[in-house]
Tab-separated table of N, CA and C in Angstrom:
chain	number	residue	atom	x	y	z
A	1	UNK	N	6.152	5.568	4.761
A	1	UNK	CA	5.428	6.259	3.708
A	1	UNK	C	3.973	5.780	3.736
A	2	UNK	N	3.125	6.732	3.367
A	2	UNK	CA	1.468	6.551	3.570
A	2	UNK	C	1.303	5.899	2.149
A	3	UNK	N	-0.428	4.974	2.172
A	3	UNK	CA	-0.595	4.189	1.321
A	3	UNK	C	-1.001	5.562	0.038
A	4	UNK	N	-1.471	6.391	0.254
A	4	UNK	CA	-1.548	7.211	-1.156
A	4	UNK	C	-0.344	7.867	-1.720
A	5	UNK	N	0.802	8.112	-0.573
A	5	UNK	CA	1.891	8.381	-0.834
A	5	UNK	C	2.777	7.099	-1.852
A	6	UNK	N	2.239	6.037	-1.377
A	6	UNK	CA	2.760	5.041	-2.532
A	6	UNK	C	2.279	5.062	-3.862
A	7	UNK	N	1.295	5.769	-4.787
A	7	UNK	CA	0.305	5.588	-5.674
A	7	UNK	C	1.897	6.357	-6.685
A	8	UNK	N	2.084	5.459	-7.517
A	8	UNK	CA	2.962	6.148	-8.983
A	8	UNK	C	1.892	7.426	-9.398
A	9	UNK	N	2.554	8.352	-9.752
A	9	UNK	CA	2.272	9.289	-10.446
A	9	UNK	C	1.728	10.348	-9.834
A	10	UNK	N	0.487	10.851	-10.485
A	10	UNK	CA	-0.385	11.996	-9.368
A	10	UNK	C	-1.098	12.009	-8.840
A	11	UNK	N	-1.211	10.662	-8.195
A	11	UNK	CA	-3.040	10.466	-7.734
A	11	UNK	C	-3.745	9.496	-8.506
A	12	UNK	N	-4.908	9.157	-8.004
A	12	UNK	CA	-5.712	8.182	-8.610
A	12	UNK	C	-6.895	8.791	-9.448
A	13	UNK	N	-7.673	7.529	-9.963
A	13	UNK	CA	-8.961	8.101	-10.902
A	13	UNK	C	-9.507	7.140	-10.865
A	14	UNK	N	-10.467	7.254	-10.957
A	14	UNK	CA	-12.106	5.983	-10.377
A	14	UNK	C	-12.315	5.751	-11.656
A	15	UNK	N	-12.488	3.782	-11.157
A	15	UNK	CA	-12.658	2.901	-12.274
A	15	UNK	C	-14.291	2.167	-11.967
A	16	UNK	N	-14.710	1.987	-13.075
A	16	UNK	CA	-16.308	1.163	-12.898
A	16	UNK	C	-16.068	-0.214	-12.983
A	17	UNK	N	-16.094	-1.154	-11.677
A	17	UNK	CA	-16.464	-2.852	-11.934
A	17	UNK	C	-17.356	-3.332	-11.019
A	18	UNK	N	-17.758	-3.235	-9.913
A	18	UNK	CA	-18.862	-3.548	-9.479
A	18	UNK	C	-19.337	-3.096	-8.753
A	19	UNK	N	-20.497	-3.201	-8.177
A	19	UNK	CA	-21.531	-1.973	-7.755
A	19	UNK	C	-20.965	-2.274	-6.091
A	20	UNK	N	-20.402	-2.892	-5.696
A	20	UNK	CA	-20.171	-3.196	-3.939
A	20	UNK	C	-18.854	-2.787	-3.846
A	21	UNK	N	-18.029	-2.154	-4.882
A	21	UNK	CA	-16.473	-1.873	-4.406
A	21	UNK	C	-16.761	-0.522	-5.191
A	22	UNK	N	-15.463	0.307	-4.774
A	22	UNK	CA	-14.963	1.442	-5.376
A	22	UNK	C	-13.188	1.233	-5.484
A	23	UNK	N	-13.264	1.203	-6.764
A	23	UNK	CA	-11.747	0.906	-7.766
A	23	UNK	C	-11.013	2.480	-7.837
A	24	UNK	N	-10.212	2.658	-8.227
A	24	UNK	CA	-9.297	3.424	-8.299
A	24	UNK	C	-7.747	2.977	-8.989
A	25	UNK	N	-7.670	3.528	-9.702
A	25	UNK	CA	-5.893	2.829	-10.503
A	25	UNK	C	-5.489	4.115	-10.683
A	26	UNK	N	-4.085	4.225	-10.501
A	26	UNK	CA	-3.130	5.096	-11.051
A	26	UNK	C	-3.120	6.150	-12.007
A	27	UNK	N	-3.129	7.579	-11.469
A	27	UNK	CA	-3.919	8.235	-12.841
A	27	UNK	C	-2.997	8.019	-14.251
A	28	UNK	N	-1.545	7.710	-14.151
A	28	UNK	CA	-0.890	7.696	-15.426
A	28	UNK	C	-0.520	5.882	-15.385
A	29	UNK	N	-0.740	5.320	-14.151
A	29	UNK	CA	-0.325	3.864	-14.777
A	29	UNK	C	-1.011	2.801	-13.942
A	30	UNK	N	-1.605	2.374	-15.140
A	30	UNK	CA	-3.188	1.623	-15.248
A	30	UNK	C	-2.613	-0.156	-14.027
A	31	UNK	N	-1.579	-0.081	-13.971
A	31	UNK	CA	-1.046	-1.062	-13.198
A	31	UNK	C	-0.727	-1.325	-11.857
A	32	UNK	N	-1.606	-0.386	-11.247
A	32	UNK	CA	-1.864	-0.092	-9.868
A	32	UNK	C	-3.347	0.200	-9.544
A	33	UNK	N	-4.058	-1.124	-8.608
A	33	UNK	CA	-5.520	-0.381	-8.425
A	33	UNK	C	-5.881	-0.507	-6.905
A	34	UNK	N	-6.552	0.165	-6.406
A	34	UNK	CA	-7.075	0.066	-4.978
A	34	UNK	C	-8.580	-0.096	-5.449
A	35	UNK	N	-8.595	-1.327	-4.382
A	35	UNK	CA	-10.727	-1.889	-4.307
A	35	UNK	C	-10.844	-1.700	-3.145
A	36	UNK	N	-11.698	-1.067	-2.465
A	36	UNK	CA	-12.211	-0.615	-1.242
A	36	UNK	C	-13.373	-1.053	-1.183
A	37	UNK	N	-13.599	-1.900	0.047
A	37	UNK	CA	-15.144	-2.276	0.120
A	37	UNK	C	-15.809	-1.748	1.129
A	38	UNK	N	-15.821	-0.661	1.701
A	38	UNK	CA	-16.024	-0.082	2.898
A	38	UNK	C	-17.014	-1.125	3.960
A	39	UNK	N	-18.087	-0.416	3.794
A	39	UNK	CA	-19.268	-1.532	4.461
A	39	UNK	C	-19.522	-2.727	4.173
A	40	UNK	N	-19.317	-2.847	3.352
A	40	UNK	CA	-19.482	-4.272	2.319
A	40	UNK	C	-18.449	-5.147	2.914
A	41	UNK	N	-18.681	-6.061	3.234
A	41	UNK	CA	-18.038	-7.331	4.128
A	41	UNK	C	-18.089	-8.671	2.883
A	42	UNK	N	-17.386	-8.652	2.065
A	42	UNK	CA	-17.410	-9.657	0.957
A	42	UNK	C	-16.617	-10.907	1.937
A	43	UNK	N	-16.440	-11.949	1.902
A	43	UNK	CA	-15.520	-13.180	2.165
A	43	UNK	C	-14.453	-13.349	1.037
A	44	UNK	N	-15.016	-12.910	-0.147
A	44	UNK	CA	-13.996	-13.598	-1.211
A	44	UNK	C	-14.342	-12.768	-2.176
A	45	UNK	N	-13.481	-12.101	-2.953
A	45	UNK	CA	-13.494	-11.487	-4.347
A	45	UNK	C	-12.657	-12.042	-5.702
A	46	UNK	N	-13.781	-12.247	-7.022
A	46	UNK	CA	-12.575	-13.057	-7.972
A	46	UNK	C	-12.313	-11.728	-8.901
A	47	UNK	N	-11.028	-11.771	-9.175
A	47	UNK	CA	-10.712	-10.670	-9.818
A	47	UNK	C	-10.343	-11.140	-11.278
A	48	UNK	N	-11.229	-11.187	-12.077
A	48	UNK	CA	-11.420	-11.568	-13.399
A	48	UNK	C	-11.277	-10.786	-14.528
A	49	UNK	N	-10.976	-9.465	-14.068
A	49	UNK	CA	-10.978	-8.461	-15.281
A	49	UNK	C	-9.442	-7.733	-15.360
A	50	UNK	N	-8.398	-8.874	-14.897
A	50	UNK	CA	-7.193	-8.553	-15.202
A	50	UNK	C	-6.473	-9.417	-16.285
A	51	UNK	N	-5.268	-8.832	-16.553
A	51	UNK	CA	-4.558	-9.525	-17.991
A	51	UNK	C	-4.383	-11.008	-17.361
A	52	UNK	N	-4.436	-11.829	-18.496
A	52	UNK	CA	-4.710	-13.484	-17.884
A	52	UNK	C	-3.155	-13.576	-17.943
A	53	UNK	N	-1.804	-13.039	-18.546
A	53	UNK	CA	-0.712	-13.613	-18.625
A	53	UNK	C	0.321	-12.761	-17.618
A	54	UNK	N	-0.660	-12.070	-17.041
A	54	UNK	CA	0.365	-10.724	-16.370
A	54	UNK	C	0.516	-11.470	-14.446
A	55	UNK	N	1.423	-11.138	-13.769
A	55	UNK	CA	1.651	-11.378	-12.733
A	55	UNK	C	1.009	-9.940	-11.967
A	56	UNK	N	0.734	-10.289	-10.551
A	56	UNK	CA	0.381	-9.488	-9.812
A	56	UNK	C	0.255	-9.826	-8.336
A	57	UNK	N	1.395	-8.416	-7.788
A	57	UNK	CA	1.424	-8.458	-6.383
A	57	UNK	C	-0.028	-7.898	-5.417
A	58	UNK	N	-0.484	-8.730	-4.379
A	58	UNK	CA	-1.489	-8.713	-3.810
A	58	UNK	C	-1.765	-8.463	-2.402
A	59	UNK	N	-2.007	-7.124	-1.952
A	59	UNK	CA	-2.161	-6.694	-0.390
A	59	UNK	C	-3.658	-6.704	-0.153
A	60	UNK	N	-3.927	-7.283	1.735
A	60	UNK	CA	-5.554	-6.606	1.824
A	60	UNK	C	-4.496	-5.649	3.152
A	61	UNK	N	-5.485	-4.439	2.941
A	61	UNK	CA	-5.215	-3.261	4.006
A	61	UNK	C	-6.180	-3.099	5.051
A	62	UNK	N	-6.323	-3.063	5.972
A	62	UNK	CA	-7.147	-3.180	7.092
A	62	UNK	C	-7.026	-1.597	7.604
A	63	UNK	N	-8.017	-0.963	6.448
A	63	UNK	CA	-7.802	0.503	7.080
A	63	UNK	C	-8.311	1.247	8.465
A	64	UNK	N	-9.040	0.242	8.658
A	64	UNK	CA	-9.520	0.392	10.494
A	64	UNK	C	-8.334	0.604	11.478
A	65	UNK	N	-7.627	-1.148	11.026
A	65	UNK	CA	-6.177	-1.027	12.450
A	65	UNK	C	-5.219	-0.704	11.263
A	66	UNK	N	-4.977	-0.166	10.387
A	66	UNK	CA	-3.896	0.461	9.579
A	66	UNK	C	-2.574	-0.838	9.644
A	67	UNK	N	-3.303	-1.940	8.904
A	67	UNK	CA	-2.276	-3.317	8.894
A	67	UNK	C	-2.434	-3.143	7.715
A	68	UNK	N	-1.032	-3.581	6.959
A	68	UNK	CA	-1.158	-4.243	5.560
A	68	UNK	C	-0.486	-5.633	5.859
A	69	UNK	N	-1.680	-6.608	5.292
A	69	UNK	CA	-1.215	-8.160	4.706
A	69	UNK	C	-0.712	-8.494	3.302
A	70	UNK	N	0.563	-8.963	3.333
A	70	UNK	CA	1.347	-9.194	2.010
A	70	UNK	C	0.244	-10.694	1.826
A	71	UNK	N	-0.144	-10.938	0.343
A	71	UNK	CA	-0.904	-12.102	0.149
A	71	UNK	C	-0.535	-12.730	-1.201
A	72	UNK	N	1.113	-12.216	-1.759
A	72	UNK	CA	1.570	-12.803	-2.047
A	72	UNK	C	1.487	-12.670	-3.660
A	73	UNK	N	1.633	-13.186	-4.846
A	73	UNK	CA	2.013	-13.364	-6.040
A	73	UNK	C	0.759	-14.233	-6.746
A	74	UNK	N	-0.139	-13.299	-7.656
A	74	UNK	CA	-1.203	-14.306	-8.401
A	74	UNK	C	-0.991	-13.715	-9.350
A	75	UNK	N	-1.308	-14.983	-10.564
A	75	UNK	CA	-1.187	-15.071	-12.255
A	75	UNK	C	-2.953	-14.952	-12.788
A	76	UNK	N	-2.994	-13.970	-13.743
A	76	UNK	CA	-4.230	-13.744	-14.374
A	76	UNK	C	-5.325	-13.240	-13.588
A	77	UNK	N	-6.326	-14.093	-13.769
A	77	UNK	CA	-7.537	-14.063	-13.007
A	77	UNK	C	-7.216	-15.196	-11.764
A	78	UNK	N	-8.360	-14.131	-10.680
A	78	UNK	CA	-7.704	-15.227	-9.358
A	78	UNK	C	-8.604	-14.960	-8.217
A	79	UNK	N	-8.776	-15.704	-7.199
A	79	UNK	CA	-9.750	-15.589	-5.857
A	79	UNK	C	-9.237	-15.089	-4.850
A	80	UNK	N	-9.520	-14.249	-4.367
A	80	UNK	CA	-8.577	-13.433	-3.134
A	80	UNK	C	-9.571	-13.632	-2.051
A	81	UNK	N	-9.255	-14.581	-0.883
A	81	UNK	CA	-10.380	-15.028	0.327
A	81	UNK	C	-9.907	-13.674	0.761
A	82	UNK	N	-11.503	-12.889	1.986
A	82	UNK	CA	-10.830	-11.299	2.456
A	82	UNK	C	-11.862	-11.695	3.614
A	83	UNK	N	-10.782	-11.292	4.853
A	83	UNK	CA	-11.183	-11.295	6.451
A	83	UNK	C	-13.015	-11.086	6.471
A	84	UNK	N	-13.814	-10.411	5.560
A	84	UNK	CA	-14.881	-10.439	5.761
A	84	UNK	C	-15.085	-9.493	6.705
A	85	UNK	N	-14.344	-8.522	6.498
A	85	UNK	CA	-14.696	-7.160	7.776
A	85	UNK	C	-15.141	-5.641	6.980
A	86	UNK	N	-15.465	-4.901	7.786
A	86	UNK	CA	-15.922	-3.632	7.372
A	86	UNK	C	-14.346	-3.154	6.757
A	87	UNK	N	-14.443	-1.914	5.722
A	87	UNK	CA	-13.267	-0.814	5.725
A	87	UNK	C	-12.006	-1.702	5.013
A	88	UNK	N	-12.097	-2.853	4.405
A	88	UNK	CA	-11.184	-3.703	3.999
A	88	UNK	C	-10.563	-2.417	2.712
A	89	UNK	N	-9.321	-2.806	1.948
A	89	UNK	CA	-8.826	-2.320	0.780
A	89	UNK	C	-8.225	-3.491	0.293
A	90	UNK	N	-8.028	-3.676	-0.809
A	90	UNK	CA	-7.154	-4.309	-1.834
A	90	UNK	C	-6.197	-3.630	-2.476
A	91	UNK	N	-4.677	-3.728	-2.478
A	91	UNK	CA	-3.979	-2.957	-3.225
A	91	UNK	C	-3.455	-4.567	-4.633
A	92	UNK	N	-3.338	-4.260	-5.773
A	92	UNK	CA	-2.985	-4.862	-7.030
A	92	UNK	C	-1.833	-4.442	-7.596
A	93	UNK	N	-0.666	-4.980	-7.656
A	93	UNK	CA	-0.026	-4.231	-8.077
A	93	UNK	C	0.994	-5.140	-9.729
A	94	UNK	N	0.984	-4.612	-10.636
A	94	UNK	CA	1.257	-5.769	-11.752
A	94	UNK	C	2.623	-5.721	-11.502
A	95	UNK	N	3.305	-6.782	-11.370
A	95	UNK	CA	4.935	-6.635	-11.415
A	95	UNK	C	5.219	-7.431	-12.930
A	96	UNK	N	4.588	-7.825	-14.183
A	96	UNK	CA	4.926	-8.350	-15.160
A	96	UNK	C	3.874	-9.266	-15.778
């Protein structure tokens, strides 16, 4: 199954957090977001504007070679180190 084919519901809807990514969450459930940094080659992103008590599953997608890296289980706000390459994605996903 394709990564938009995974998105709950009908599609996505663009969210505003910082001027070097383009966000996107779930159009009916706010608990799914994709950060795309296309050109933008960040090393590290802190993701600070999530629920501090909520759990969340964490992929980077390498939409160039079409890899997804499982990166595992973070609580609240948190630092996600990222390969530092062109075309990167972030998938977020809240499991609780």
């Amino acid at each position: 199954m394709g990564i938009l084919e995974q998105v709950p519901g009908n599609g996505l809807k663009n969210v505003k957090y910082s001027w070097d990514e383009v966000v996107a969450c779930a159009e009916e459930d706010d608990n799914y977001k994709i950060f795309y940094y296309g050109f933008c080659r960040p090393s590290y992103r802190i993701f600070e504007y999530l629920e501090e008590e909520c759990r969340y599953h964490v992929e980077i997608i390498d939409t160039w070679n079409m890899e997804i890296h499982d990166m595992g289980v973070y609580e609240g706000k948190f630092r996600l180190t990222l390969p530092g390459k062109e075309y990167m994605t972030v998938r977020v996903r809240k499991i609780g």
